[in-house]
Short mmCIF file of C-alpha atoms in Angstrom, two decimals:
data_model
loop_
_atom_site.label_atom_id
_atom_site.label_comp_id
_atom_site.label_asym_id
_atom_site.label_seq_id
_atom_site.Cartn_x
_atom_site.Cartn_y
_atom_site.Cartn_z
CA MET B 1 -43.79 -28.69 22.95
CA THR B 2 -41.37 -28.00 20.09
CA ASP B 3 -38.19 -26.10 20.88
CA LEU B 4 -37.65 -23.17 18.61
CA ALA B 5 -34.11 -22.42 17.56
CA THR B 6 -32.90 -19.01 18.62
CA PRO B 7 -32.27 -16.95 15.49
CA PRO B 8 -28.74 -15.63 15.15
CA PRO B 9 -28.31 -11.99 16.12
CA ALA B 10 -28.58 -9.58 13.22
CA LEU B 11 -25.31 -8.19 11.92
CA VAL B 12 -24.61 -4.62 12.94
CA PRO B 13 -24.03 -2.55 9.77
CA LEU B 14 -20.36 -1.76 9.31
CA ARG B 15 -21.02 1.97 9.48
CA ARG B 16 -22.32 1.40 13.04
CA ASN B 17 -19.48 -0.89 14.10
CA TRP B 18 -17.78 1.73 16.26
CA ARG B 19 -14.86 -0.55 17.05
CA PHE B 20 -14.02 -0.83 13.36
CA GLN B 21 -14.79 2.79 12.52
CA SER B 22 -12.63 4.19 15.34
CA TYR B 23 -9.79 1.89 14.32
CA TRP B 24 -10.20 2.86 10.67
CA LEU B 25 -10.23 6.58 11.51
CA GLY B 26 -7.07 6.24 13.58
CA THR B 27 -5.19 4.33 10.90
CA THR B 28 -6.37 6.82 8.26
CA VAL B 29 -5.02 9.75 10.26
CA GLY B 30 -1.76 7.85 10.78
CA ALA B 31 -1.52 7.13 7.05
CA ILE B 32 -1.95 10.84 6.31
CA GLY B 33 0.96 11.52 8.66
CA THR B 34 3.12 8.97 6.85
CA SER B 35 2.16 10.42 3.47
CA MET B 36 3.14 13.88 4.73
CA SER B 37 6.46 12.61 6.08
CA LEU B 38 7.44 11.18 2.69
CA LEU B 39 7.49 14.76 1.36
CA VAL B 40 8.50 16.73 4.46
CA TYR B 41 11.77 14.88 5.10
CA PRO B 42 13.20 15.45 1.59
CA LEU B 43 12.05 19.09 1.68
CA LEU B 44 13.84 19.66 4.98
CA ALA B 45 16.99 17.91 3.71
CA LEU B 46 16.92 20.09 0.60
CA SER B 47 16.62 23.25 2.69
CA LEU B 48 19.50 22.14 4.94
CA THR B 49 21.94 21.00 2.25
CA GLY B 50 20.69 22.31 -1.10
CA SER B 51 21.54 18.86 -2.49
CA PRO B 52 18.89 17.10 -4.59
CA LEU B 53 20.91 13.89 -4.23
CA GLN B 54 20.67 13.99 -0.43
CA ALA B 55 16.96 14.72 -0.65
CA GLY B 56 16.43 11.84 -3.07
CA LEU B 57 18.36 9.38 -0.91
CA LEU B 58 16.41 10.46 2.14
CA ALA B 59 13.13 9.98 0.28
CA ALA B 60 14.19 6.44 -0.59
CA THR B 61 15.42 5.51 2.90
CA GLN B 62 12.03 5.08 4.55
CA SER B 63 10.53 3.04 1.70
CA ALA B 64 13.66 0.93 1.19
CA THR B 65 13.88 0.06 4.89
CA ALA B 66 10.23 -0.99 4.96
CA VAL B 67 10.70 -3.19 1.88
CA LEU B 68 13.91 -4.83 3.13
CA LEU B 69 12.39 -5.69 6.51
CA GLY B 70 8.90 -6.49 5.22
CA ILE B 71 9.20 -10.28 5.04
CA PRO B 72 11.02 -10.75 8.40
CA ALA B 73 8.42 -8.45 9.99
CA GLY B 74 5.71 -10.85 8.85
CA ALA B 75 7.41 -13.59 10.85
CA LEU B 76 7.26 -11.35 13.92
CA ALA B 77 3.50 -10.90 13.39
CA ASP B 78 3.05 -14.68 13.52
CA ARG B 79 5.33 -15.18 16.51
CA PHE B 80 4.55 -12.39 18.98
CA SER B 81 1.52 -10.55 20.34
CA ARG B 82 0.09 -8.58 17.43
CA ARG B 83 -1.29 -5.91 19.73
CA ASN B 84 2.15 -5.36 21.29
CA LEU B 85 3.70 -5.19 17.83
CA LEU B 86 1.08 -2.66 16.72
CA LEU B 87 1.74 -0.48 19.77
CA SER B 88 5.51 -0.81 19.27
CA SER B 89 5.16 0.29 15.65
CA GLU B 90 3.08 3.31 16.70
CA ALA B 91 5.50 4.23 19.49
CA LEU B 92 8.55 4.01 17.22
CA ARG B 93 7.23 6.44 14.63
CA THR B 94 5.80 8.79 17.27
CA LEU B 95 9.09 9.01 19.17
CA ALA B 96 11.14 9.43 15.98
CA THR B 97 8.89 12.27 14.79
CA ALA B 98 8.97 13.94 18.21
CA ALA B 99 12.79 13.83 18.18
CA VAL B 100 12.93 15.44 14.73
CA LEU B 101 10.41 18.08 15.79
CA VAL B 102 12.54 19.04 18.80
CA ALA B 103 15.67 19.16 16.63
CA VAL B 104 14.00 21.38 14.02
CA ALA B 105 12.46 23.68 16.64
CA THR B 106 15.82 24.17 18.40
CA GLY B 107 17.86 24.55 15.21
CA ALA B 108 19.74 21.30 15.84
CA ALA B 109 18.42 19.36 12.84
CA SER B 110 21.04 17.47 10.84
CA VAL B 111 20.98 15.33 7.73
CA ALA B 112 22.33 12.34 9.69
CA GLY B 113 19.49 12.71 12.18
CA LEU B 114 16.94 12.85 9.38
CA PHE B 115 18.33 9.66 7.84
CA ALA B 116 18.16 7.92 11.22
CA ALA B 117 14.56 9.04 11.74
CA ALA B 118 13.55 7.96 8.22
CA ALA B 119 15.06 4.52 8.85
CA VAL B 120 13.12 4.22 12.13
CA LEU B 121 9.92 5.15 10.28
CA GLY B 122 10.73 2.40 7.77
CA VAL B 123 11.16 -0.14 10.57
CA SER B 124 7.86 1.01 12.08
CA GLY B 125 6.12 0.63 8.73
CA ALA B 126 7.50 -2.87 8.21
CA ILE B 127 6.34 -4.04 11.65
CA GLY B 128 2.95 -2.36 11.48
CA MET B 129 1.85 -3.26 7.94
CA PRO B 130 0.98 -6.96 8.43
CA VAL B 131 -0.47 -6.37 11.90
CA ARG B 132 -2.79 -3.59 10.69
CA ARG B 133 -4.12 -5.75 7.86
CA LEU B 134 -4.61 -8.72 10.18
CA ALA B 135 -6.36 -6.57 12.77
CA LEU B 136 -9.41 -6.21 10.54
CA ARG B 137 -10.04 -9.94 10.86
CA SER B 138 -10.66 -9.64 14.60
CA ILE B 139 -12.67 -6.41 14.41
CA VAL B 140 -15.34 -7.35 11.85
CA PRO B 141 -17.34 -10.57 11.30
CA PRO B 142 -16.40 -12.72 8.27
CA GLU B 143 -19.54 -11.65 6.39
CA GLN B 144 -18.36 -8.02 6.39
CA LEU B 145 -14.69 -8.69 5.68
CA ARG B 146 -14.80 -7.63 2.02
CA GLN B 147 -16.64 -4.42 2.88
CA ALA B 148 -14.14 -3.61 5.63
CA LEU B 149 -11.18 -4.33 3.38
CA SER B 150 -12.70 -2.11 0.68
CA GLN B 151 -13.03 0.74 3.15
CA ASP B 152 -9.43 0.14 4.20
CA GLU B 153 -8.32 0.62 0.59
CA VAL B 154 -10.08 4.02 0.65
CA ARG B 155 -7.85 4.92 3.61
CA VAL B 156 -4.73 4.50 1.48
CA ASN B 157 -5.98 6.85 -1.21
CA ILE B 158 -7.24 9.46 1.24
CA ALA B 159 -3.70 9.58 2.61
CA MET B 160 -2.18 9.79 -0.88
CA LEU B 161 -4.51 12.64 -1.84
CA ALA B 162 -4.39 14.65 1.39
CA GLY B 163 -0.84 14.13 2.65
CA PRO B 164 1.43 15.79 0.06
CA PRO B 165 -0.64 18.99 -0.47
CA LEU B 166 -1.02 19.44 3.30
CA ALA B 167 2.70 18.87 3.85
CA GLY B 168 3.64 21.40 1.16
CA LEU B 169 1.22 23.99 2.52
CA LEU B 170 2.53 23.64 6.08
CA PHE B 171 6.19 23.58 5.04
CA ALA B 172 5.68 26.86 3.19
CA ALA B 173 4.67 28.37 6.55
CA GLY B 174 7.80 27.07 8.25
CA PRO B 175 9.74 23.83 8.85
CA VAL B 176 8.28 23.22 12.32
CA GLN B 177 4.58 23.20 11.38
CA PRO B 178 4.53 20.04 9.21
CA PHE B 179 6.29 18.00 11.88
CA VAL B 180 3.76 19.18 14.46
CA ALA B 181 1.01 17.93 12.13
CA VAL B 182 2.74 14.58 11.50
CA LEU B 183 3.27 14.09 15.24
CA ALA B 184 -0.40 14.88 15.91
CA CYS B 185 -1.42 12.28 13.31
CA TYR B 186 0.79 9.64 14.89
CA VAL B 187 -0.44 10.39 18.42
CA ALA B 188 -4.05 10.01 17.24
CA SER B 189 -3.19 6.74 15.50
CA MET B 190 -1.42 5.44 18.61
CA GLY B 191 -4.48 6.26 20.72
CA SER B 192 -6.66 4.30 18.32
CA ALA B 193 -4.24 1.36 18.42
CA PHE B 194 -4.23 1.40 22.23
CA LEU B 195 -8.02 0.99 22.25
CA THR B 196 -7.90 -1.90 19.76
CA ARG B 197 -8.11 -5.38 21.25
CA LEU B 198 -6.49 -8.13 19.20
CA PRO B 199 -6.53 -11.87 19.98
CA ALA B 200 -3.31 -13.66 20.82
CA THR B 201 -1.59 -15.50 17.97
CA GLY B 202 -1.58 -18.72 19.98
CA GLN B 203 2.16 -19.24 19.69
CA GLN B 204 4.78 -19.39 22.41
CA PRO B 205 7.68 -17.32 21.11
CA GLY B 206 10.61 -18.54 23.18
CA PRO B 207 14.13 -17.29 22.40
CA LEU B 208 14.35 -15.44 19.09
CA LYS B 209 17.43 -16.10 16.97
CA PRO B 210 18.05 -14.21 13.71
CA SER B 211 18.60 -17.47 11.85
CA VAL B 212 15.24 -18.82 13.03
CA LEU B 213 13.50 -15.54 12.20
CA PHE B 214 14.78 -15.35 8.63
CA LYS B 215 14.27 -19.08 7.99
CA GLY B 216 10.67 -18.80 9.16
CA ALA B 217 10.17 -15.66 7.09
CA THR B 218 10.51 -17.65 3.85
CA VAL B 219 7.33 -19.59 4.65
CA GLY B 220 5.16 -16.73 3.39
CA PRO B 221 6.74 -16.38 -0.06
CA ARG B 222 6.66 -20.19 -0.48
CA ILE B 223 2.92 -20.30 0.24
CA VAL B 224 2.32 -17.44 -2.19
CA TRP B 225 4.29 -19.29 -4.88
CA ARG B 226 2.39 -22.56 -4.40
CA ASP B 227 -1.07 -20.95 -4.70
CA ALA B 228 -1.99 -20.34 -8.36
CA VAL B 229 -4.18 -17.31 -7.67
CA LEU B 230 -1.87 -15.66 -5.12
CA ARG B 231 1.14 -16.26 -7.37
CA ALA B 232 -0.60 -14.80 -10.42
CA VAL B 233 -2.13 -11.77 -8.71
CA THR B 234 1.10 -10.92 -6.86
CA GLY B 235 3.23 -11.30 -9.99
CA LEU B 236 0.93 -9.43 -12.38
CA MET B 237 0.23 -6.61 -9.93
CA THR B 238 3.94 -6.17 -9.22
CA ILE B 239 4.49 -5.74 -12.96
CA GLU B 240 1.51 -3.36 -13.07
CA ASN B 241 3.00 -1.28 -10.24
CA PHE B 242 6.30 -1.23 -12.13
CA ILE B 243 4.55 -0.03 -15.29
CA PHE B 244 2.37 2.54 -13.56
CA ALA B 245 5.30 4.15 -11.72
CA ALA B 246 7.22 4.35 -14.99
CA LEU B 247 4.15 5.63 -16.82
CA ASN B 248 3.71 8.52 -14.40
CA LEU B 249 7.24 9.79 -15.00
CA ILE B 250 6.92 9.30 -18.75
CA LEU B 251 3.68 11.31 -18.85
CA ILE B 252 5.13 14.07 -16.66
CA ASN B 253 8.13 14.34 -18.97
CA HIS B 254 5.89 14.36 -22.06
CA PHE B 255 3.60 17.11 -20.76
CA GLN B 256 6.52 19.24 -19.58
CA ARG B 257 8.04 19.08 -23.05
CA GLN B 258 4.68 20.27 -24.42
CA GLY B 259 4.69 23.24 -22.04
CA VAL B 260 1.78 22.04 -19.90
CA ASP B 261 1.75 23.78 -16.49
CA ALA B 262 2.32 21.83 -13.27
CA ARG B 263 -1.24 22.26 -12.00
CA THR B 264 -2.71 20.73 -15.16
CA ILE B 265 -0.22 17.85 -15.01
CA GLY B 266 -1.23 17.18 -11.41
CA LEU B 267 -4.91 17.18 -12.32
CA ALA B 268 -4.28 14.77 -15.21
CA LEU B 269 -2.39 12.34 -12.98
CA SER B 270 -5.05 12.55 -10.26
CA GLY B 271 -7.16 10.25 -12.43
CA GLU B 272 -5.32 7.36 -10.76
CA ALA B 273 -6.46 8.28 -7.24
CA ILE B 274 -10.02 9.16 -8.31
CA GLY B 275 -10.32 5.85 -10.16
CA TYR B 276 -9.01 3.96 -7.14
CA LEU B 277 -11.49 5.62 -4.79
CA THR B 278 -14.34 4.87 -7.19
CA GLY B 279 -13.18 1.27 -7.61
CA ALA B 280 -13.24 0.69 -3.85
CA ALA B 281 -17.04 0.98 -3.98
CA LEU B 282 -17.18 -1.77 -6.63
CA VAL B 283 -15.14 -4.41 -4.81
CA THR B 284 -18.01 -6.42 -3.31
CA ARG B 285 -19.96 -6.46 -6.59
CA LEU B 286 -16.95 -7.55 -8.63
CA HIS B 287 -16.06 -10.30 -6.14
CA ARG B 288 -19.63 -11.55 -6.15
CA ARG B 289 -19.86 -11.59 -9.95
CA PHE B 290 -16.48 -13.05 -10.99
CA ARG B 291 -14.17 -15.85 -9.95
CA PRO B 292 -10.82 -14.58 -8.62
CA GLY B 293 -8.77 -15.68 -11.64
CA VAL B 294 -11.28 -14.27 -14.13
CA LEU B 295 -11.41 -10.99 -12.18
CA LEU B 296 -7.62 -10.75 -12.18
CA LEU B 297 -7.32 -11.38 -15.91
CA GLY B 298 -10.14 -8.98 -16.75
CA VAL B 299 -8.66 -6.13 -14.72
CA VAL B 300 -5.11 -6.60 -16.02
CA TRP B 301 -6.16 -7.01 -19.68
CA THR B 302 -8.20 -3.80 -19.35
CA SER B 303 -5.18 -2.07 -17.85
CA LEU B 304 -2.97 -3.26 -20.72
CA LEU B 305 -5.39 -2.08 -23.41
CA VAL B 306 -5.86 1.31 -21.74
CA THR B 307 -2.09 1.72 -21.38
CA ALA B 308 -1.70 0.94 -25.08
CA ALA B 309 -4.26 3.68 -25.82
CA LEU B 310 -1.73 6.18 -24.44
CA LEU B 311 0.27 5.57 -27.63
CA LEU B 312 -2.35 7.73 -29.36
CA PRO B 313 -2.13 11.54 -29.15
CA ALA B 314 -3.00 12.35 -25.53
CA SER B 315 -4.31 15.47 -23.84
CA PRO B 316 -4.46 16.03 -20.05
CA ILE B 317 -8.20 15.24 -20.12
CA SER B 318 -7.73 11.97 -22.01
CA VAL B 319 -4.86 10.97 -19.71
CA PHE B 320 -7.08 11.63 -16.66
CA CYS B 321 -9.78 9.37 -18.13
CA LEU B 322 -7.34 6.61 -19.07
CA LEU B 323 -5.62 6.60 -15.67
CA PHE B 324 -9.07 6.51 -14.07
CA LEU B 325 -9.91 3.36 -16.04
CA ILE B 326 -6.55 1.71 -15.25
CA SER B 327 -7.05 2.20 -11.50
CA LEU B 328 -10.73 1.28 -11.33
CA GLY B 329 -10.18 -2.45 -10.80
CA LYS B 330 -7.10 -2.28 -8.56
CA PRO B 331 -8.90 -2.18 -5.20
CA ALA B 332 -10.69 -5.42 -6.09
CA LEU B 333 -7.32 -7.11 -6.64
CA TYR B 334 -5.75 -5.85 -3.40
CA VAL B 335 -8.79 -7.01 -1.45
CA LEU B 336 -8.64 -10.31 -3.39
CA ILE B 337 -5.22 -10.99 -1.86
CA ASP B 338 -6.48 -10.25 1.64
CA VAL B 339 -9.61 -12.38 1.23
CA ILE B 340 -7.66 -15.40 0.02
CA VAL B 341 -5.13 -15.05 2.84
CA PHE B 342 -7.83 -14.62 5.50
CA GLN B 343 -10.05 -17.45 4.24
CA GLN B 344 -7.47 -19.96 2.99
CA VAL B 345 -4.25 -19.50 4.97
CA ASP B 346 -3.86 -20.70 8.55
CA ASP B 347 -3.63 -17.88 11.11
CA ALA B 348 -0.24 -19.16 12.27
CA VAL B 349 1.37 -18.02 8.99
CA ARG B 350 -0.93 -15.19 7.85
CA GLY B 351 1.52 -12.47 8.85
CA ARG B 352 4.25 -13.98 6.69
CA VAL B 353 1.96 -14.51 3.70
CA ILE B 354 0.57 -10.96 3.91
CA SER B 355 4.09 -9.53 4.21
CA GLY B 356 5.40 -11.74 1.42
CA SER B 357 2.67 -10.61 -0.98
CA PHE B 358 2.71 -6.91 -0.23
CA THR B 359 6.50 -6.63 0.03
CA VAL B 360 6.82 -8.03 -3.49
CA LEU B 361 4.13 -5.60 -4.66
CA ALA B 362 6.03 -2.69 -3.11
CA VAL B 363 9.17 -3.45 -5.14
CA GLY B 364 7.48 -2.65 -8.45
CA GLY B 365 7.12 1.10 -7.90
CA PRO B 366 10.77 2.05 -7.24
CA LEU B 367 11.99 -0.23 -10.03
CA GLY B 368 9.50 1.36 -12.44
CA SER B 369 10.64 4.87 -11.59
CA ALA B 370 14.27 3.90 -12.14
CA ALA B 371 13.43 2.18 -15.45
CA ALA B 372 11.54 5.26 -16.67
CA GLY B 373 14.59 7.43 -16.07
CA LEU B 374 16.72 5.08 -18.16
CA LEU B 375 14.15 4.80 -20.96
CA LEU B 376 13.58 8.54 -21.24
CA GLY B 377 17.30 9.11 -21.62
CA HIS B 378 17.37 7.12 -24.86
CA LEU B 379 13.83 6.70 -26.25
CA SER B 380 10.75 8.72 -27.13
CA HIS B 381 7.77 8.53 -24.78
CA HIS B 382 5.81 6.52 -27.38
CA THR B 383 8.57 3.90 -27.64
CA ALA B 384 8.90 3.76 -23.86
CA ILE B 385 5.15 3.15 -23.43
CA GLY B 386 5.27 0.45 -26.11
CA LEU B 387 8.07 -1.35 -24.27
CA LEU B 388 6.10 -1.16 -21.01
CA CYS B 389 3.15 -2.83 -22.74
CA LEU B 390 5.42 -5.64 -23.92
CA VAL B 391 6.69 -6.15 -20.37
CA LEU B 392 3.11 -6.88 -19.29
CA VAL B 393 1.69 -8.71 -22.30
CA ILE B 394 4.04 -11.72 -22.12
CA PRO B 395 3.31 -12.83 -18.51
CA LEU B 396 -0.34 -11.85 -18.97
CA CYS B 397 -0.72 -14.20 -21.94
CA ALA B 398 0.95 -16.97 -19.93
CA ALA B 399 -1.52 -16.42 -17.07
CA THR B 400 -4.49 -16.29 -19.44
CA VAL B 401 -3.87 -19.78 -20.84
CA SER B 402 -3.76 -21.25 -17.32
CA ARG B 403 -6.98 -23.25 -16.91
CA LYS B 404 -6.27 -23.68 -13.20
CA LEU B 405 -6.21 -19.91 -12.72
CA ARG B 406 -9.35 -19.28 -14.76
CA ARG B 407 -11.32 -21.98 -12.90
CA ALA B 408 -10.10 -21.10 -9.41
CA ASP B 409 -12.96 -20.30 -7.05
CA TRP B 410 -13.24 -18.21 -3.92
CA PRO B 411 -12.23 -20.11 -0.78
CA ASP B 412 -14.93 -20.89 1.76
CA GLN B 413 -15.06 -18.87 4.95
CA PRO B 414 -13.14 -20.63 7.72
#
């Protein structure tokens, strides 16, 4: 009698993977809370001091702290229990928000306290970022990784779209209400994290010395630099983030000079978020159709050409359409980084590689905003956009002639 092989169990559709969906919902709610906090803290500082400088510095504190600690935090993700780190990250931001809420409700809020809370939120973000991205690996099977990562990119844009308007609406009703909402978001996210089971990293931490931590943290950036695709996608997307942040300020300034009202400007700039959400649905198809290097070059060349089209006379409608096109391919590139890290990099260093890549990407935005302020003080918006195109075209041409990048293939599943 011939033995029949038992067929492998059928994959549960991702929409019915309740472990993933509950985790995704919790992290989405938490991301909305973070998006709200980025506006609420500066608004509260402005109401307390009347100083735009203080509000601006406070707005930068959370992001700057997360960027500065991003790479060392990746080393922590490879060294310690990722579940404990995730819970620690959630607890830090929940406690910091609760403290600010109590201070605001009792009339004891101070600028120094807000700066301390913003710094704690930055530390929480640095610790949590690599762990949250790595958590997907243990929640979904390898065959559904791209789909899960694509849905995770949707989470980011939902938070970007929902957070600021909700924060502004609640702050208009009073300074306490938005902090209640942020705290509720963080409590929900912490509950989701508590229910998430993550495998051990397989490392024995031992005593942790700062010198060892920072020396180990450089492993991630070195791996990114040695891999042709990771190096190219990280470098080009950092430049793209720089250009896009500058472009937003340049377009806002241009429309304001033309007398366009704030609502119309906001609608024009929303093309970025709408394009990103639409592009998330295309990730799997694009990854299946193109090699990673070809996909990268195609998306960035399209972005460059569309940015150059902004040199022509632009209306709010045309700007919406152009920003939509620029953002359409970005989710595929962010997921590309994750896929390569998950399928090519050993688990023992994944936290450092993820942190190395995304910390570098995060630097582009603040630098672009600062550059736009300098450019607009001396140049017309057309000249500024032309210079931004030149910043991208030189490294893009260098990447395009790389045969190794163009012929790079997707890594096999481990």
